[in-house]
mmCIF file of C-alpha atoms and ligand atoms in Angstrom:
data_model
loop_
_atom_site.group_PDB
_atom_site.id
_atom_site.type_symbol
_atom_site.label_atom_id
_atom_site.label_comp_id
_atom_site.label_asym_id
_atom_site.label_seq_id
_atom_site.Cartn_x
_atom_site.Cartn_y
_atom_site.Cartn_z
ATOM 1 C CA MET A 71 9.906 149.352 -4.100
ATOM 2 C CA THR A 72 13.677 148.846 -4.122
ATOM 3 C CA VAL A 73 16.270 150.645 -2.057
ATOM 4 C CA ASN A 74 17.394 152.372 -5.275
ATOM 5 C CA ASP A 75 14.020 154.055 -5.513
ATOM 6 C CA ILE A 76 14.384 155.888 -2.274
ATOM 7 C CA SER A 77 16.919 158.116 -0.622
ATOM 8 C CA ALA A 78 19.303 156.655 1.940
ATOM 9 C CA LYS A 79 17.692 158.741 4.674
ATOM 10 C CA HIS A 80 14.251 157.582 3.657
ATOM 11 C CA SER A 81 15.237 153.895 3.691
ATOM 12 C CA LEU A 82 16.775 154.355 7.136
ATOM 13 C CA ALA A 83 13.588 155.987 8.419
ATOM 14 C CA LEU A 84 11.514 153.178 6.883
ATOM 15 C CA ALA A 85 13.713 150.524 8.527
ATOM 16 C CA GLN A 86 13.310 152.274 11.892
ATOM 17 C CA ARG A 87 9.560 152.351 11.440
ATOM 18 C CA GLN A 88 9.477 148.679 10.519
ATOM 19 C CA SER A 89 11.564 147.633 13.515
ATOM 20 C CA ASP A 90 9.362 149.715 15.830
ATOM 21 C CA ALA A 91 6.290 148.059 14.330
ATOM 22 C CA LEU A 92 7.820 144.576 14.768
ATOM 23 C CA LEU A 93 8.610 145.268 18.395
ATOM 24 C CA ASN A 94 5.104 146.682 18.695
ATOM 25 C CA ARG A 95 6.579 149.399 20.868
ATOM 26 C CA CYS A 96 3.517 151.494 21.361
ATOM 27 C CA SER A 97 -0.145 151.269 20.572
ATOM 28 C CA TYR A 98 -0.518 155.034 20.926
ATOM 29 C CA LYS A 99 1.899 157.524 19.442
ATOM 30 C CA GLY A 100 0.855 161.142 19.258
ATOM 31 C CA ARG A 101 2.582 164.374 18.413
ATOM 32 C CA PHE A 102 2.720 168.126 18.798
ATOM 33 C CA ALA A 103 3.874 169.627 15.515
ATOM 34 C CA PRO A 104 4.203 173.420 15.658
ATOM 35 C CA SER A 105 5.352 175.484 12.688
ATOM 36 C CA PRO A 106 7.803 178.249 13.615
ATOM 37 C CA THR A 107 5.830 180.845 11.665
ATOM 38 C CA GLY A 108 5.231 182.877 14.829
ATOM 39 C CA PRO A 109 5.711 182.536 18.581
ATOM 40 C CA LEU A 110 3.681 179.981 20.517
ATOM 41 C CA HIS A 111 0.318 181.461 21.594
ATOM 42 C CA PHE A 112 -2.388 180.267 23.949
ATOM 43 C CA GLY A 113 -4.113 178.305 21.145
ATOM 44 C CA SER A 114 -0.916 176.328 20.528
ATOM 45 C CA LEU A 115 -0.587 175.693 24.269
ATOM 46 C CA ILE A 116 -4.079 174.149 24.281
ATOM 47 C CA THR A 117 -2.993 171.808 21.462
ATOM 48 C CA ALA A 118 0.209 170.906 23.284
ATOM 49 C CA VAL A 119 -1.667 170.146 26.533
ATOM 50 C CA ALA A 120 -4.429 168.120 24.849
ATOM 51 C CA SER A 121 -2.079 166.085 22.662
ATOM 52 C CA TYR A 122 0.180 165.409 25.653
ATOM 53 C CA CYS A 123 -2.592 164.408 28.081
ATOM 54 C CA ASP A 124 -4.360 162.249 25.496
ATOM 55 C CA ALA A 125 -1.117 160.367 24.760
ATOM 56 C CA LYS A 126 -0.202 159.907 28.424
ATOM 57 C CA ALA A 127 -3.757 158.901 29.385
ATOM 58 C CA HIS A 128 -3.369 156.076 26.841
ATOM 59 C CA ASN A 129 0.112 155.138 28.170
ATOM 60 C CA GLY A 130 1.375 156.355 24.833
ATOM 61 C CA GLN A 131 4.333 158.297 23.546
ATOM 62 C CA TRP A 132 4.226 162.023 22.831
ATOM 63 C CA ILE A 133 6.619 163.430 20.261
ATOM 64 C CA VAL A 134 7.517 166.969 19.233
ATOM 65 C CA ARG A 135 8.147 167.708 15.572
ATOM 66 C CA ILE A 136 9.057 171.136 14.171
ATOM 67 C CA GLU A 137 7.280 171.714 10.858
ATOM 68 C CA ASP A 138 9.545 174.183 9.137
ATOM 69 C CA THR A 139 9.439 173.317 5.431
ATOM 70 C CA ASP A 140 7.911 176.694 4.486
ATOM 71 C CA ILE A 141 11.217 178.477 4.891
ATOM 72 C CA PRO A 142 10.079 181.944 3.656
ATOM 73 C CA ARG A 143 7.360 181.956 6.353
ATOM 74 C CA ILE A 144 9.671 181.118 9.247
ATOM 75 C CA TYR A 145 9.405 183.937 11.763
ATOM 76 C CA PRO A 146 12.638 185.101 13.398
ATOM 77 C CA ASN A 147 13.275 183.519 16.822
ATOM 78 C CA SER A 148 9.967 181.663 16.893
ATOM 79 C CA GLU A 149 11.635 178.248 16.904
ATOM 80 C CA GLN A 150 13.681 179.379 19.871
ATOM 81 C CA HIS A 151 10.514 180.591 21.613
ATOM 82 C CA ILE A 152 8.781 177.244 20.981
ATOM 83 C CA LEU A 153 11.711 175.284 22.437
ATOM 84 C CA GLN A 154 12.020 177.675 25.373
ATOM 85 C CA CYS A 155 8.305 177.268 26.157
ATOM 86 C CA LEU A 156 8.453 173.468 25.892
ATOM 87 C CA GLU A 157 11.256 173.497 28.420
ATOM 88 C CA ALA A 158 9.559 175.949 30.791
ATOM 89 C CA PHE A 159 6.290 173.987 30.636
ATOM 90 C CA GLU A 160 8.293 170.774 31.202
ATOM 91 C CA PHE A 161 6.900 169.077 28.127
ATOM 92 C CA GLU A 162 9.313 166.312 27.252
ATOM 93 C CA SER A 163 9.308 164.686 23.845
ATOM 94 C CA ASP A 164 9.638 160.893 24.145
ATOM 95 C CA VAL A 165 11.988 160.794 21.175
ATOM 96 C CA GLU A 166 14.417 163.339 19.823
ATOM 97 C CA ILE A 167 12.726 166.335 18.185
ATOM 98 C CA ILE A 168 12.859 166.216 14.396
ATOM 99 C CA TYR A 169 13.010 169.231 12.079
ATOM 100 C CA GLN A 170 11.312 168.828 8.739
ATOM 101 C CA ARG A 171 13.686 171.150 6.892
ATOM 102 C CA GLN A 172 16.399 168.525 7.510
ATOM 103 C CA ARG A 173 14.311 165.853 5.804
ATOM 104 C CA LEU A 174 13.637 167.432 2.405
ATOM 105 C CA ASP A 175 15.322 164.535 0.557
ATOM 106 C CA ILE A 176 12.862 162.125 2.181
ATOM 107 C CA TYR A 177 9.883 164.107 0.874
ATOM 108 C CA GLU A 178 11.514 164.315 -2.571
ATOM 109 C CA SER A 179 11.891 160.538 -2.656
ATOM 110 C CA VAL A 180 8.220 160.106 -1.733
ATOM 111 C CA ILE A 181 7.306 162.376 -4.664
ATOM 112 C CA GLU A 182 9.395 160.062 -6.873
ATOM 113 C CA GLN A 183 7.499 157.091 -5.484
ATOM 114 C CA LEU A 184 4.214 158.800 -6.388
ATOM 115 C CA GLN A 185 5.649 159.634 -9.820
ATOM 116 C CA HIS A 186 6.341 155.919 -10.456
ATOM 117 C CA LYS A 187 2.723 155.232 -9.577
ATOM 118 C CA LYS A 188 1.646 158.030 -11.993
ATOM 119 C CA LEU A 189 -0.216 159.733 -9.189
ATOM 120 C CA VAL A 190 1.495 163.115 -9.512
ATOM 121 C CA TYR A 191 2.223 165.502 -12.361
ATOM 122 C CA ALA A 192 3.973 168.789 -13.007
ATOM 123 C CA CYS A 193 1.864 171.923 -13.271
ATOM 124 C CA GLU A 194 2.872 175.208 -14.874
ATOM 125 C CA CYS A 195 -0.220 177.193 -13.869
ATOM 126 C CA THR A 196 0.670 180.402 -12.090
ATOM 127 C CA ARG A 197 -1.446 181.960 -9.386
ATOM 128 C CA LYS A 198 -2.445 184.603 -11.940
ATOM 129 C CA MET A 199 -3.647 181.946 -14.411
ATOM 130 C CA LEU A 200 -5.697 180.252 -11.694
ATOM 131 C CA GLY A 201 -7.292 183.558 -10.645
ATOM 132 C CA SER A 202 -9.864 183.397 -7.878
ATOM 133 C CA ASN A 203 -10.876 179.842 -8.723
ATOM 134 C CA HIS A 204 -10.073 177.731 -5.694
ATOM 135 C CA ILE A 205 -10.919 174.426 -7.335
ATOM 136 C CA TYR A 206 -8.142 173.296 -9.628
ATOM 137 C CA ALA A 207 -9.596 172.050 -12.924
ATOM 138 C CA GLY A 208 -6.747 169.648 -13.741
ATOM 139 C CA THR A 209 -5.479 171.878 -16.575
ATOM 140 C CA CYS A 210 -1.979 170.325 -16.624
ATOM 141 C CA ARG A 211 -2.953 166.697 -15.909
ATOM 142 C CA GLU A 212 -2.398 165.519 -19.471
ATOM 143 C CA LYS A 213 0.399 167.907 -20.456
ATOM 144 C CA HIS A 214 3.169 165.560 -19.214
ATOM 145 C CA LEU A 215 5.464 168.439 -18.343
ATOM 146 C CA ASP A 216 8.961 167.928 -17.055
ATOM 147 C CA PHE A 217 9.113 167.941 -13.227
ATOM 148 C CA GLN A 218 12.004 170.396 -13.155
ATOM 149 C CA ASP A 219 11.065 173.845 -11.806
ATOM 150 C CA GLN A 220 7.317 173.214 -11.833
ATOM 151 C CA ALA A 221 4.756 172.774 -9.095
ATOM 152 C CA ILE A 222 3.893 169.107 -8.434
ATOM 153 C CA ARG A 223 0.257 168.152 -7.933
ATOM 154 C CA VAL A 224 -1.271 164.891 -6.759
ATOM 155 C CA LYS A 225 -4.296 163.569 -8.637
ATOM 156 C CA VAL A 226 -7.509 163.193 -6.662
ATOM 157 C CA ASP A 227 -10.582 161.104 -7.457
ATOM 158 C CA ASP A 228 -14.274 161.809 -7.630
ATOM 159 C CA GLN A 229 -15.086 159.964 -4.409
ATOM 160 C CA LEU A 230 -16.253 160.891 -0.946
ATOM 161 C CA ILE A 231 -13.574 160.600 1.741
ATOM 162 C CA CYS A 232 -14.975 160.444 5.275
ATOM 163 C CA PHE A 233 -13.511 160.012 8.718
ATOM 164 C CA GLU A 234 -14.914 159.871 12.228
ATOM 165 C CA ASP A 235 -13.324 162.587 14.342
ATOM 166 C CA ARG A 236 -13.218 161.732 18.046
ATOM 167 C CA LEU A 237 -14.685 165.145 18.924
ATOM 168 C CA GLN A 238 -16.216 166.603 15.779
ATOM 169 C CA GLY A 239 -17.987 163.464 14.524
ATOM 170 C CA GLN A 240 -18.142 162.469 10.876
ATOM 171 C CA HIS A 241 -16.411 164.775 8.387
ATOM 172 C CA CYS A 242 -16.375 164.184 4.631
ATOM 173 C CA SER A 243 -15.091 165.749 1.449
ATOM 174 C CA ASN A 244 -15.083 164.934 -2.232
ATOM 175 C CA LEU A 245 -11.649 166.282 -3.077
ATOM 176 C CA GLN A 246 -12.334 166.543 -6.793
ATOM 177 C CA HIS A 247 -15.417 168.705 -6.208
ATOM 178 C CA ASP A 248 -14.101 170.657 -3.229
ATOM 179 C CA LEU A 249 -10.483 171.258 -4.200
ATOM 180 C CA GLY A 250 -9.142 169.470 -7.283
ATOM 181 C CA ASP A 251 -5.631 168.043 -7.646
ATOM 182 C CA PHE A 252 -3.535 169.725 -4.959
ATOM 183 C CA VAL A 253 0.059 170.896 -4.703
ATOM 184 C CA LEU A 254 2.683 168.751 -2.937
ATOM 185 C CA LYS A 255 5.663 170.831 -3.969
ATOM 186 C CA ARG A 256 5.595 174.455 -5.006
ATOM 187 C CA ARG A 257 7.340 175.825 -8.065
ATOM 188 C CA ASP A 258 9.891 177.505 -5.771
ATOM 189 C CA GLY A 259 10.802 174.042 -4.442
ATOM 190 C CA ILE A 260 9.022 174.363 -1.077
ATOM 191 C CA ILE A 261 7.529 171.066 0.098
ATOM 192 C CA ASN A 262 3.898 171.546 1.037
ATOM 193 C CA TYR A 263 2.817 170.899 4.632
ATOM 194 C CA GLN A 264 0.290 168.259 3.465
ATOM 195 C CA LEU A 265 3.022 165.989 2.139
ATOM 196 C CA ALA A 266 5.528 166.458 4.962
ATOM 197 C CA VAL A 267 2.903 165.842 7.656
ATOM 198 C CA VAL A 268 1.640 162.607 6.071
ATOM 199 C CA VAL A 269 5.127 161.210 5.434
ATOM 200 C CA ASP A 270 6.404 161.992 8.927
ATOM 201 C CA ASP A 271 3.269 160.760 10.701
ATOM 202 C CA TYR A 272 3.882 157.476 8.888
ATOM 203 C CA LEU A 273 7.658 157.273 9.334
ATOM 204 C CA GLN A 274 7.397 158.181 13.013
ATOM 205 C CA GLY A 275 4.711 155.532 13.518
ATOM 206 C CA MET A 276 2.027 157.947 14.692
ATOM 207 C CA THR A 277 -1.326 156.434 15.533
ATOM 208 C CA HIS A 278 -3.210 159.524 16.773
ATOM 209 C CA VAL A 279 -3.453 163.139 15.637
ATOM 210 C CA VAL A 280 -4.702 165.749 18.128
ATOM 211 C CA ARG A 281 -4.691 169.307 16.743
ATOM 212 C CA GLY A 282 -6.785 172.445 16.247
ATOM 213 C CA ALA A 283 -10.073 172.420 14.347
ATOM 214 C CA ASP A 284 -8.549 174.890 11.857
ATOM 215 C CA LEU A 285 -6.905 171.814 10.305
ATOM 216 C CA LEU A 286 -10.133 169.795 10.057
ATOM 217 C CA ASP A 287 -10.556 170.614 6.366
ATOM 218 C CA ASN A 288 -7.017 169.435 5.586
ATOM 219 C CA THR A 289 -7.662 165.954 6.900
ATOM 220 C CA GLU A 290 -9.309 164.410 3.824
ATOM 221 C CA ARG A 291 -6.320 165.553 1.732
ATOM 222 C CA GLN A 292 -3.992 163.856 4.188
ATOM 223 C CA ILE A 293 -6.099 160.684 4.282
ATOM 224 C CA TRP A 294 -6.064 160.609 0.485
ATOM 225 C CA LEU A 295 -2.286 161.007 0.337
ATOM 226 C CA GLY A 296 -1.895 158.265 2.955
ATOM 227 C CA GLN A 297 -4.073 155.993 0.811
ATOM 228 C CA CYS A 298 -1.981 156.764 -2.301
ATOM 229 C CA LEU A 299 1.106 155.689 -0.339
ATOM 230 C CA SER A 300 -0.569 152.645 1.315
ATOM 231 C CA TYR A 301 0.013 154.065 4.797
ATOM 232 C CA PRO A 302 -2.214 152.829 7.642
ATOM 233 C CA PRO A 303 -5.067 155.147 8.739
ATOM 234 C CA LEU A 304 -4.803 157.413 11.805
ATOM 235 C CA GLU A 305 -7.256 158.436 14.516
ATOM 236 C CA TYR A 306 -8.094 162.153 14.539
ATOM 237 C CA MET A 307 -9.256 164.557 17.216
ATOM 238 C CA HIS A 308 -9.723 168.215 16.263
ATOM 239 C CA LEU A 309 -9.893 170.563 19.226
ATOM 240 C CA PRO A 310 -12.098 173.644 19.484
ATOM 241 C CA LEU A 311 -10.105 176.803 18.828
ATOM 242 C CA ALA A 312 -9.421 179.465 21.430
ATOM 243 C CA MET A 313 -10.977 182.765 20.334
ATOM 244 C CA ASN A 314 -9.975 186.329 21.177
ATOM 245 C CA GLU A 315 -12.351 188.996 22.490
ATOM 246 C CA GLN A 316 -13.218 190.026 18.928
ATOM 247 C CA GLY A 317 -14.417 186.486 18.210
ATOM 248 C CA GLN A 318 -11.432 185.671 15.980
ATOM 249 C CA LYS A 319 -9.399 182.525 16.483
ATOM 250 C CA LEU A 320 -6.069 183.093 18.178
ATOM 251 C CA SER A 321 -3.536 182.887 15.399
ATOM 252 C CA LYS A 322 -0.242 184.230 14.254
ATOM 253 C CA GLN A 323 -2.133 186.225 11.576
ATOM 254 C CA ASN A 324 -4.244 187.912 14.280
ATOM 255 C CA LEU A 325 -1.055 188.657 16.183
ATOM 256 C CA ALA A 326 -2.037 186.513 19.155
ATOM 257 C CA GLN A 327 0.109 187.313 22.129
ATOM 258 C CA ALA A 328 3.156 185.088 22.643
ATOM 259 C CA ILE A 329 2.895 182.947 25.768
ATOM 260 C CA ASP A 330 5.246 183.921 28.539
ATOM 261 C CA PRO A 331 7.358 180.956 29.699
ATOM 262 C CA GLN A 332 7.784 182.703 33.061
ATOM 263 C CA HIS A 333 4.110 182.088 33.847
ATOM 264 C CA ALA A 334 4.044 178.420 32.946
ATOM 265 C CA PRO A 335 1.970 177.073 35.911
ATOM 266 C CA GLU A 336 -0.767 179.738 35.622
ATOM 267 C CA LEU A 337 -0.987 179.365 31.846
ATOM 268 C CA LEU A 338 -1.099 175.586 32.103
ATOM 269 C CA LEU A 339 -4.004 175.832 34.514
ATOM 270 C CA GLN A 340 -5.826 178.156 32.109
ATOM 271 C CA ALA A 341 -5.262 175.766 29.212
ATOM 272 C CA ILE A 342 -6.461 172.755 31.220
ATOM 273 C CA THR A 343 -9.557 174.754 32.267
ATOM 274 C CA ALA A 344 -10.200 175.892 28.674
ATOM 275 C CA LEU A 345 -10.239 172.200 27.728
ATOM 276 C CA GLY A 346 -13.074 171.691 30.252
ATOM 277 C CA GLN A 347 -10.947 169.388 32.417
ATOM 278 C CA ALA A 348 -11.137 169.006 36.193
ATOM 279 C CA PRO A 349 -8.864 171.563 37.859
ATOM 280 C CA VAL A 350 -5.330 170.646 38.872
ATOM 281 C CA ASP A 351 -3.221 172.024 41.731
ATOM 282 C CA LEU A 352 -0.816 174.853 40.922
ATOM 283 C CA ASP A 353 2.532 173.123 41.112
ATOM 284 C CA GLN A 354 5.609 172.344 39.069
ATOM 285 C CA PRO A 355 4.477 172.086 35.415
ATOM 286 C CA ASN A 356 5.368 168.368 35.133
ATOM 287 C CA GLN A 357 3.265 167.599 38.244
ATOM 288 C CA MET A 358 0.363 169.558 36.816
ATOM 289 C CA LEU A 359 0.654 167.726 33.494
ATOM 290 C CA ALA A 360 0.765 164.364 35.285
ATOM 291 C CA GLN A 361 -2.385 165.239 37.256
ATOM 292 C CA ALA A 362 -4.165 166.527 34.136
ATOM 293 C CA SER A 363 -3.223 163.328 32.248
ATOM 294 C CA ALA A 364 -4.525 161.135 35.094
ATOM 295 C CA GLN A 365 -7.836 163.083 35.069
ATOM 296 C CA TRP A 366 -8.032 163.434 31.270
ATOM 297 C CA ASP A 367 -11.608 163.056 30.030
ATOM 298 C CA ILE A 368 -12.366 163.968 26.416
ATOM 299 C CA SER A 369 -16.113 164.054 27.080
ATOM 300 C CA ARG A 370 -15.448 167.277 29.082
ATOM 301 C CA ILE A 371 -13.848 169.119 26.145
ATOM 302 C CA PRO A 372 -16.213 171.924 24.978
ATOM 303 C CA LYS A 373 -18.334 170.810 22.024
ATOM 304 C CA GLY A 374 -18.035 172.507 18.663
ATOM 305 C CA THR A 375 -15.059 174.232 17.128
ATOM 306 C CA GLU A 376 -14.680 177.323 19.325
ATOM 307 C CA ILE A 377 -13.697 178.130 22.909
ATOM 308 C CA PRO A 378 -14.826 181.668 23.893
ATOM 309 C CA ALA A 379 -12.188 184.224 24.901
ATOM 310 C CA ILE A 380 -10.463 183.673 28.197
ATOM 311 C CA TYR A 381 -7.066 184.972 27.229
ATOM 312 C CA LYS A 382 -5.968 187.668 24.785
HETATM 313 N N1 LIG B 168 2.345 172.473 11.787
HETATM 314 C C1 LIG B 168 0.944 172.696 11.858
HETATM 315 C C2 LIG B 168 0.659 174.019 12.547
HETATM 316 O O1 LIG B 168 1.494 174.530 13.287
HETATM 317 C C3 LIG B 168 0.218 171.594 12.606
HETATM 318 C C4 LIG B 168 0.224 170.331 11.863
HETATM 319 C C5 LIG B 168 -0.573 169.186 12.436
HETATM 320 O O2 LIG B 168 -0.746 169.108 13.656
HETATM 321 O O3 LIG B 168 -0.977 168.349 11.640
HETATM 322 O O4 LIG B 168 -0.412 174.557 12.348
#
């Protein structure tokens, strides 16, 4: 790959990654990567606490990244609420927070890279044409359509992709059977989460991913994309999801209540307890986080993919 192949921003980010790797700065780098598609809720707080404590328990770095490529889904003021909560809970990112919507040219240049490798193609199928079929049949694979104003899909293979999740055990998928070639860029130009997450995890030198079990089924897609781009593999830990009293996972779709930054210590204690960890003293949030990190024990995290309701 030559510098001409990639955008200036991308080559800068690659150089930074390479110098970090040479200096061997950190053997653990983890992240908290909220999307501002709604205010932070208790489920997101659990992810923030677990990713933070796991990183600090490994003497690692913990980095915040705002995943805001899906511009039409950005919810008014939610980014502000996320930042306000991070401050109130005294979560400090070890490097400057990055915003994915400012990095669109990087993702575009990675699509070009994949295009050179003939691993992506343009697809003109509309949602209507695809109907209720969730497995894409590869209709446009051999059409060789121009990339302009079309969706871009990555080719997948008929092979089983497996990984060993630190909590959920082995998880596998045959992407061709389960999903088909998947979209990296939508026809309206929006970069898909799957691409942005893989590229930034690589460029930021992440080693560990700690996130909710709702993203478990996305992981094989991300591993596949990482393999297409010759990125090193990551370690994954998918946390059980906090449920509401109706047995639904707390989510923006279920209108989960926004967390109140004014009650940071109490909410932190609830999140630490929901993660099955030894209790910590009610204190300043950074003291509580330090104590929780020192006591962090993943064998205490509830098994399975759900944590029963403790908070609406
Ligand atoms: N941005 C995603 C979300 O808010 C999380 C991505 C990830 O942790 O991989 O659901």
